[in-house]
PDB file of C-alpha atoms in Angstrom:
ATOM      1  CA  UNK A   1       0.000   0.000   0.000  1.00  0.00           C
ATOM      2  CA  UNK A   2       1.527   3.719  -0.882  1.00  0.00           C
ATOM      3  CA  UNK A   3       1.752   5.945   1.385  1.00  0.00           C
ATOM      4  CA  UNK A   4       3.505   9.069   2.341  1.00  0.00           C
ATOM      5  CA  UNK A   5       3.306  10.611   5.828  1.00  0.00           C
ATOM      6  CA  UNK A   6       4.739  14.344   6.805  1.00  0.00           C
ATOM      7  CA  UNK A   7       5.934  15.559   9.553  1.00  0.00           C
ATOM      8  CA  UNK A   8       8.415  18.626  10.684  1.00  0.00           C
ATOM      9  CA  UNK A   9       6.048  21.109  10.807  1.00  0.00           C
ATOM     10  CA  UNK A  10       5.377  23.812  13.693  1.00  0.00           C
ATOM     11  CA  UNK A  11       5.077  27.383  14.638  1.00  0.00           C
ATOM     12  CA  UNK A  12       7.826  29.415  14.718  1.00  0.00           C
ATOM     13  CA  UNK A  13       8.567  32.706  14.302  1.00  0.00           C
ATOM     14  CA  UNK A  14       9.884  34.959  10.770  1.00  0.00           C
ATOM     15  CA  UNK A  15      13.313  34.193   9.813  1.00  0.00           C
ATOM     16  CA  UNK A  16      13.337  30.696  11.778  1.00  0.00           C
ATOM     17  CA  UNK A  17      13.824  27.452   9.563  1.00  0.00           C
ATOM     18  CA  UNK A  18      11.977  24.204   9.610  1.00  0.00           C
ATOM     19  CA  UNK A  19      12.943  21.010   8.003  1.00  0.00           C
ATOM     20  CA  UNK A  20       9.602  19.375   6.566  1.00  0.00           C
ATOM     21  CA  UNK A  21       9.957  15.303   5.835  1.00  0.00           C
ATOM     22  CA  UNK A  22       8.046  13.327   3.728  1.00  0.00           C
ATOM     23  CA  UNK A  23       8.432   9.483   4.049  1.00  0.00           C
ATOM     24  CA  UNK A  24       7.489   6.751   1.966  1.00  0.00           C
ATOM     25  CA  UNK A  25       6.396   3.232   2.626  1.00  0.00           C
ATOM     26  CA  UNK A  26       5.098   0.529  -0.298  1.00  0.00           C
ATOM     27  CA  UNK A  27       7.050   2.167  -2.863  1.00  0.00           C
ATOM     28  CA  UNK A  28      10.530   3.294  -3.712  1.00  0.00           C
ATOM     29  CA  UNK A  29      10.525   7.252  -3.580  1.00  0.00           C
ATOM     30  CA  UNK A  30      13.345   7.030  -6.287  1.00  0.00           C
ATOM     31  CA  UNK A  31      11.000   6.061  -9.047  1.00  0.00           C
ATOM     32  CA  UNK A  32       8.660   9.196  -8.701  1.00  0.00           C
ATOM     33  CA  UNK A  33       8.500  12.558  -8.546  1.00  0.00           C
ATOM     34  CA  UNK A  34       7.867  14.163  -5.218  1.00  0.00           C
ATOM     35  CA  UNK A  35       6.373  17.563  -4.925  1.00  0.00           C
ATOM     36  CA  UNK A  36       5.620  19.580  -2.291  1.00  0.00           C
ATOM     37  CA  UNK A  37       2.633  21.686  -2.239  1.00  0.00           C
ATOM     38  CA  UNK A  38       0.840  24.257   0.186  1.00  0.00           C
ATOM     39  CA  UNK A  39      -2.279  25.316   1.154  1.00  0.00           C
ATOM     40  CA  UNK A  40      -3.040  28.635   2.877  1.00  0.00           C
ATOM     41  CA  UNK A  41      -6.328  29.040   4.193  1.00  0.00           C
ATOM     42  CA  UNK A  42      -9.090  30.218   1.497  1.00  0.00           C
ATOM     43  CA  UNK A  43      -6.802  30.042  -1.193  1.00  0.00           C
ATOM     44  CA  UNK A  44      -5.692  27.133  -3.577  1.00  0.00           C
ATOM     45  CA  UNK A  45      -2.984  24.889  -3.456  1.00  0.00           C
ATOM     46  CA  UNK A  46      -0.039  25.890  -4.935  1.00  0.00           C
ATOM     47  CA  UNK A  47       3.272  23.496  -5.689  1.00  0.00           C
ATOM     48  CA  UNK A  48       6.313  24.906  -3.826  1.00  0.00           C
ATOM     49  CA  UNK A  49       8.774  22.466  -4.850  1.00  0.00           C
ATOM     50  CA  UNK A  50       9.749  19.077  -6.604  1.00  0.00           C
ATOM     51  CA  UNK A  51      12.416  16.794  -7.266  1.00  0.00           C
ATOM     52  CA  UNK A  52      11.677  14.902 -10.351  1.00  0.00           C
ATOM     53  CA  UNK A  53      12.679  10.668 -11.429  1.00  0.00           C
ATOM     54  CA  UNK A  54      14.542  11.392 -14.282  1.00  0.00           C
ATOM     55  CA  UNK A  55      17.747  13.195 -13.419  1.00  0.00           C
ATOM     56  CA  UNK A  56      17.228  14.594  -9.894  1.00  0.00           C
ATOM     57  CA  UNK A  57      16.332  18.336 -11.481  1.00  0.00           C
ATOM     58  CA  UNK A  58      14.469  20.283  -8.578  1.00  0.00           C
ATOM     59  CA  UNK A  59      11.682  23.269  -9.449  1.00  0.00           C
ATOM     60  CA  UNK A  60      10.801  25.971  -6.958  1.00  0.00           C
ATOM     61  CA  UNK A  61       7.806  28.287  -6.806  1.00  0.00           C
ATOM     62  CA  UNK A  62       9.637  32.148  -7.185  1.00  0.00           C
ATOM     63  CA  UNK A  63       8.142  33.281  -3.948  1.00  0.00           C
ATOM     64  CA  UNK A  64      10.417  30.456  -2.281  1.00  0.00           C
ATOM     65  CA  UNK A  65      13.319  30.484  -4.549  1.00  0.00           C
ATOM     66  CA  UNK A  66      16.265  30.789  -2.684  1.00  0.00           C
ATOM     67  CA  UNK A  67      14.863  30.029   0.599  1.00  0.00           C
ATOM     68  CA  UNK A  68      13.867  26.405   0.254  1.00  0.00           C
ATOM     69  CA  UNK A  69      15.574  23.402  -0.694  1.00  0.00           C
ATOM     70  CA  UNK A  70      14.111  19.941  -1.368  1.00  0.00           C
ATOM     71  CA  UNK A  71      16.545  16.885  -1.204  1.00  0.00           C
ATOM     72  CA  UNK A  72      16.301  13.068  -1.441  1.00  0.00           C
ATOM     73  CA  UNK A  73      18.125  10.349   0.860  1.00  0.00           C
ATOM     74  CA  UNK A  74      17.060   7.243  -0.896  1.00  0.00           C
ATOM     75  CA  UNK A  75      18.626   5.237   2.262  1.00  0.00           C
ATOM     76  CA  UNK A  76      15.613   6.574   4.048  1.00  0.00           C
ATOM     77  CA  UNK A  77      13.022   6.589   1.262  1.00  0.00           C
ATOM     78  CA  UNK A  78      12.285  10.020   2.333  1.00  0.00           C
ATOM     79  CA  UNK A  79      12.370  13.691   0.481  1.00  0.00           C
ATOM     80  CA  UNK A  80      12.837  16.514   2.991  1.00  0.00           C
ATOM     81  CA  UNK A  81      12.026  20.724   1.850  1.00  0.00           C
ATOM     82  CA  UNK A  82      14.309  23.008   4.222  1.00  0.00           C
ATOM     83  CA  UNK A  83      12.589  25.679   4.384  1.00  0.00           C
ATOM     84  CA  UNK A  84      15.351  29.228   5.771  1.00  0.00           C
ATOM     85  CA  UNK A  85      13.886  32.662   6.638  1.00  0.00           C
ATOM     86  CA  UNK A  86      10.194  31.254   6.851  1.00  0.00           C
ATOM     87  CA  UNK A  87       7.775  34.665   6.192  1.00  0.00           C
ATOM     88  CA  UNK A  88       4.794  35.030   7.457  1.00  0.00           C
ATOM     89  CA  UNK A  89       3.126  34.166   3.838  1.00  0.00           C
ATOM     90  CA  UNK A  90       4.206  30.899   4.131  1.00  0.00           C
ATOM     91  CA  UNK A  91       2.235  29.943   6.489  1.00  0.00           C
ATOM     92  CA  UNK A  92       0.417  26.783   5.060  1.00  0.00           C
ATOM     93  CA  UNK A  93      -0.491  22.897   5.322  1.00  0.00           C
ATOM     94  CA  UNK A  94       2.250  21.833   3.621  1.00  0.00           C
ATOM     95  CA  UNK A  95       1.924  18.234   1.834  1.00  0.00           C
ATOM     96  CA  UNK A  96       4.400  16.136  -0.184  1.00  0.00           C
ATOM     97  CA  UNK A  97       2.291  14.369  -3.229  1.00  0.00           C
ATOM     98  CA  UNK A  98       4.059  11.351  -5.294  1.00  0.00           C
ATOM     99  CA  UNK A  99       3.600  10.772  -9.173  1.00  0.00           C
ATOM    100  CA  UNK A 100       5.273   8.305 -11.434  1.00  0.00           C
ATOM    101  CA  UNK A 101       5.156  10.289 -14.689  1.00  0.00           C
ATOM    102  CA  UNK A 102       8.656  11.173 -15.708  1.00  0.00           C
ATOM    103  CA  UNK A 103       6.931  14.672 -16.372  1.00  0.00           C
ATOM    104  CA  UNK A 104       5.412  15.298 -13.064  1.00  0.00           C
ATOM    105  CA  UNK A 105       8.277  17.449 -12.102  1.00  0.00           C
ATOM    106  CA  UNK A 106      10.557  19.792 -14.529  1.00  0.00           C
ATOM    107  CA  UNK A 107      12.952  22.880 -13.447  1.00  0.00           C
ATOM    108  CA  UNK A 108      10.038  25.052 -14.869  1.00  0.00           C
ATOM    109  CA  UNK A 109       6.985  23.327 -13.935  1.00  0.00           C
ATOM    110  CA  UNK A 110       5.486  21.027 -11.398  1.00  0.00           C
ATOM    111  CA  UNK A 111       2.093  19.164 -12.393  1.00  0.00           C
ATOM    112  CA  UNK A 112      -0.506  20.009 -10.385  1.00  0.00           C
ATOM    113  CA  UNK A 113      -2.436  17.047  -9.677  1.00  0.00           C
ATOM    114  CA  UNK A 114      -0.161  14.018  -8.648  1.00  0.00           C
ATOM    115  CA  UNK A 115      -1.602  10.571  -7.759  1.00  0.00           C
ATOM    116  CA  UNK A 116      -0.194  10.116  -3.987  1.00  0.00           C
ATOM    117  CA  UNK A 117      -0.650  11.956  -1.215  1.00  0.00           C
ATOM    118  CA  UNK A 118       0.148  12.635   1.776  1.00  0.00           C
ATOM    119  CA  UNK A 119      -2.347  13.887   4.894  1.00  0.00           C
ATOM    120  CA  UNK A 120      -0.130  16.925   5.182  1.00  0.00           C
ATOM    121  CA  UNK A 121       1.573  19.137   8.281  1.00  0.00           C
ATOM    122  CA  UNK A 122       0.765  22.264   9.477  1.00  0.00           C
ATOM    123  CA  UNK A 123       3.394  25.517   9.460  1.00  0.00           C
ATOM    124  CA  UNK A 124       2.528  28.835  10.943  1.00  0.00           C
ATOM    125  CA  UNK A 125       4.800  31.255  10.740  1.00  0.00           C
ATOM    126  CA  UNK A 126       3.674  34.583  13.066  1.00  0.00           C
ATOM    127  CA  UNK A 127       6.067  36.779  15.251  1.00  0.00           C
TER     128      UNK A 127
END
């Protein structure tokens, strides 16, 4: 049975970090793409960040370009998004989603509906 369960998420203050992880069980995370996607309450989910199946090439929403990184330890079966100088915007359910199609996940775009997912952790980021 696939599954993917999250966890790292909190409250913390702007400018703090948190590490989010996303682990997999039933499946190897290696042979999919992983994205990580947010939702904020009343608006829509956005993708923040993927790593894709093909060659390990990572995307990034702009507003979190430069701030967030999203890595793979395959000894683990688990992606992780560090997330540096959190802003108050980001503040979000944050879930990790898993998709076999070799397209799922480019440098310039992440597909928005992927067929895994995760139930999703909570960040709030508020002085």
């Amino acid at each position: 049975q696939v599954q993917l369960v999250e966890s790292g998420g909190g409250s913390v203050q702007p400018g703090e970090s948190l590490r989010l992880s996303c682990t997999a069980s039933g499946f190897a995370l290696n042979n999919y793409a992983i994205g990580w996607f947010r939702q904020a309450p009343g608006k829509e989910r956005e993708g923040v960040s993927c790593i894709n199946n093909r060659d390990g090439s990572t995307y990034y929403l702009s507003d979190v370009r430069g701030r967030f990184t999203i890595s793979r330890d395959s000894t683990k079966n688990t992606v992780y998004l560090q997330m540096n100088s959190l802003k108050a915007e980001d503040t979000a359910v944050y879930s990790c989603a898993a998709d076999p199609d070799l397209w799922a996940c480019t440098k310039r775009v992440i597909k928005k509906s992927y067929d895994y997912w995760g139930r999703g952790t909570q960040v709030i980021v508020s002085p």
